[in-house]
Short mmCIF file of C-alpha atoms in Angstrom, two decimals:
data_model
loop_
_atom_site.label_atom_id
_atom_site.label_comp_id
_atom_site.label_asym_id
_atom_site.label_seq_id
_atom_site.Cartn_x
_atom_site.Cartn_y
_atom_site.Cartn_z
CA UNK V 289 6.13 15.50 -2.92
CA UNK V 290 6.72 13.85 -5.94
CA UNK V 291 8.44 10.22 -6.80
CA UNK V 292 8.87 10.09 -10.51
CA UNK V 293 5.35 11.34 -11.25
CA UNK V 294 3.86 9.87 -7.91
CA UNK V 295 2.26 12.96 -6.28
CA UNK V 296 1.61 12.18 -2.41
CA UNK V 297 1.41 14.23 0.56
CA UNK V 298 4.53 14.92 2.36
CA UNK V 299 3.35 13.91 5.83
CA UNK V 300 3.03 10.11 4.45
CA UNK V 301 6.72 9.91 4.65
CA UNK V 302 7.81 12.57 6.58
CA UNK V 303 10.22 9.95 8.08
CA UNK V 304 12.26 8.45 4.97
CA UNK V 305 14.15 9.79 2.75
CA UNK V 306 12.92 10.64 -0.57
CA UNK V 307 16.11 10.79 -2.67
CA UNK V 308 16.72 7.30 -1.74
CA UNK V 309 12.99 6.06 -2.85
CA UNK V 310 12.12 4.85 -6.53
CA UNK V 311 8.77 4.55 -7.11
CA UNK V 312 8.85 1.25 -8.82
CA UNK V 313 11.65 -0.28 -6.82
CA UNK V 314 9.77 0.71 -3.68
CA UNK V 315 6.36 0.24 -4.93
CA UNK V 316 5.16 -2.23 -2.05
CA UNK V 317 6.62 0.30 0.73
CA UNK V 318 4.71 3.56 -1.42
CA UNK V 319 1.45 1.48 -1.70
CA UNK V 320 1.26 0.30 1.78
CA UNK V 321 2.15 3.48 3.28
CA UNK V 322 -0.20 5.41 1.25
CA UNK V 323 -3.38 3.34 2.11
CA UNK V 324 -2.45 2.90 6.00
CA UNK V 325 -1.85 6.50 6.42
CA UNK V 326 -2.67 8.26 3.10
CA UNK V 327 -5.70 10.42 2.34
CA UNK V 328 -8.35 10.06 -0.40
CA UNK V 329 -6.39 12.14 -2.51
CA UNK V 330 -3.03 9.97 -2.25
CA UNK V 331 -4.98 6.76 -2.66
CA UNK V 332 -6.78 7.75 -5.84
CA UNK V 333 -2.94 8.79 -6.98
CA UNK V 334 -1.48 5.73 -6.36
CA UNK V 335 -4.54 3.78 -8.31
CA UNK V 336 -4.09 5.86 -10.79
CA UNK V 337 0.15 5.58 -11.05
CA UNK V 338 0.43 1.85 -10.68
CA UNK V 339 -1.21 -0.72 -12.97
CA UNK V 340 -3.40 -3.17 -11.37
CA UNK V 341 -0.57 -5.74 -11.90
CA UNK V 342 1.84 -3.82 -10.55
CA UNK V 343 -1.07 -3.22 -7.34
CA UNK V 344 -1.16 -6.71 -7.09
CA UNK V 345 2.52 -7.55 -6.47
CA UNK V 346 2.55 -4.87 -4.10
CA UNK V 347 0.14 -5.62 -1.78
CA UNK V 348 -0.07 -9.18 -2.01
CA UNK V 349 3.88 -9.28 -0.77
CA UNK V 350 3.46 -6.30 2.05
CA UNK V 351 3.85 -7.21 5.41
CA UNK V 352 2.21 -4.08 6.69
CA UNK V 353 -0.85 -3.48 5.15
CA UNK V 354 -3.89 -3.05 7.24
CA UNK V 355 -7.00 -4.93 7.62
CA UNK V 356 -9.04 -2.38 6.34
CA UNK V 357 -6.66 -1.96 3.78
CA UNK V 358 -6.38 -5.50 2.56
CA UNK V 359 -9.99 -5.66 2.32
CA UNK V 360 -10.46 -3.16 0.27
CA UNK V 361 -7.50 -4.27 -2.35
CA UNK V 362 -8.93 -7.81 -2.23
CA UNK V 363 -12.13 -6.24 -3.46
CA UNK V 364 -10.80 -3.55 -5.64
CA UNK V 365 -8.49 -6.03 -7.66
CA UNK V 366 -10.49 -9.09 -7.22
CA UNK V 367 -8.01 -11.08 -4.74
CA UNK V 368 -8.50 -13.68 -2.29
CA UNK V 369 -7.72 -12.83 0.72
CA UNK V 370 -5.50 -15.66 1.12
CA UNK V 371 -2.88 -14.82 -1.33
CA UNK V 372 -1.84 -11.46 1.04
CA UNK V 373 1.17 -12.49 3.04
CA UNK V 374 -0.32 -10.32 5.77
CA UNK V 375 -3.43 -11.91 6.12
CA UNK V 376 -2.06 -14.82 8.57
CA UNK V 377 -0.50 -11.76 10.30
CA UNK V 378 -3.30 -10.37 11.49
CA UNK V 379 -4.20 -11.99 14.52
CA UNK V 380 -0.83 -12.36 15.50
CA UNK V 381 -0.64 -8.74 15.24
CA UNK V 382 -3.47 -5.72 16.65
CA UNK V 383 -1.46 -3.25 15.16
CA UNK V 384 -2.47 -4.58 11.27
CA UNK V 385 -6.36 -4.45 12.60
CA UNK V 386 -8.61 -2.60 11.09
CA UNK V 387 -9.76 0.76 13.69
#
């Protein structure tokens, strides 16, 4: 599929609806999605599509991201783990650890 030059794999959002998505007004959604259930492929995509700014605002605001994911962001953008909303989420939710 592709979002306004964002090439991803269909089966990342095989449940929304892809004329409603931007891929700047929906950036946070995109991001998270892609690195919870995305492939190499889609992740190296998104890197490359977003700015590392633009990275940042996502996933520091996402309530969904993923352990495994968060770590990884934190280290591939230089972020405390502190400043993801999610991170205080965690234990409160298993679903968000990393497995």
């Amino acid at each position: 599929m592709n979002i306004q030059g964002l090439i991803l794999q269909d089966k990342i959002l095989w449940d929304a609806d892809l004329s409603l998505l931007d891929a700047y007004e929906h950036k946070t959604y995109l991001v998270s999605r892609v690195l919870s259930r995305g492939g190499l492929e889609d992740i190296k995509a998104v890197l490359k599509f977003y700015t590392d700014e633009e990275l940042k605002e996502a996933v520091v605001t996402s309530n969904t991201l993923t352990e495994k994911s968060m770590y990884f962001m934190s280290r591939y953008l230089n972020i405390d783990l502190k400043q993801f909303r999610c991170y205080n989420l965690i234990p409160q939710n298993p679903f968000l650890s990393a497995h």
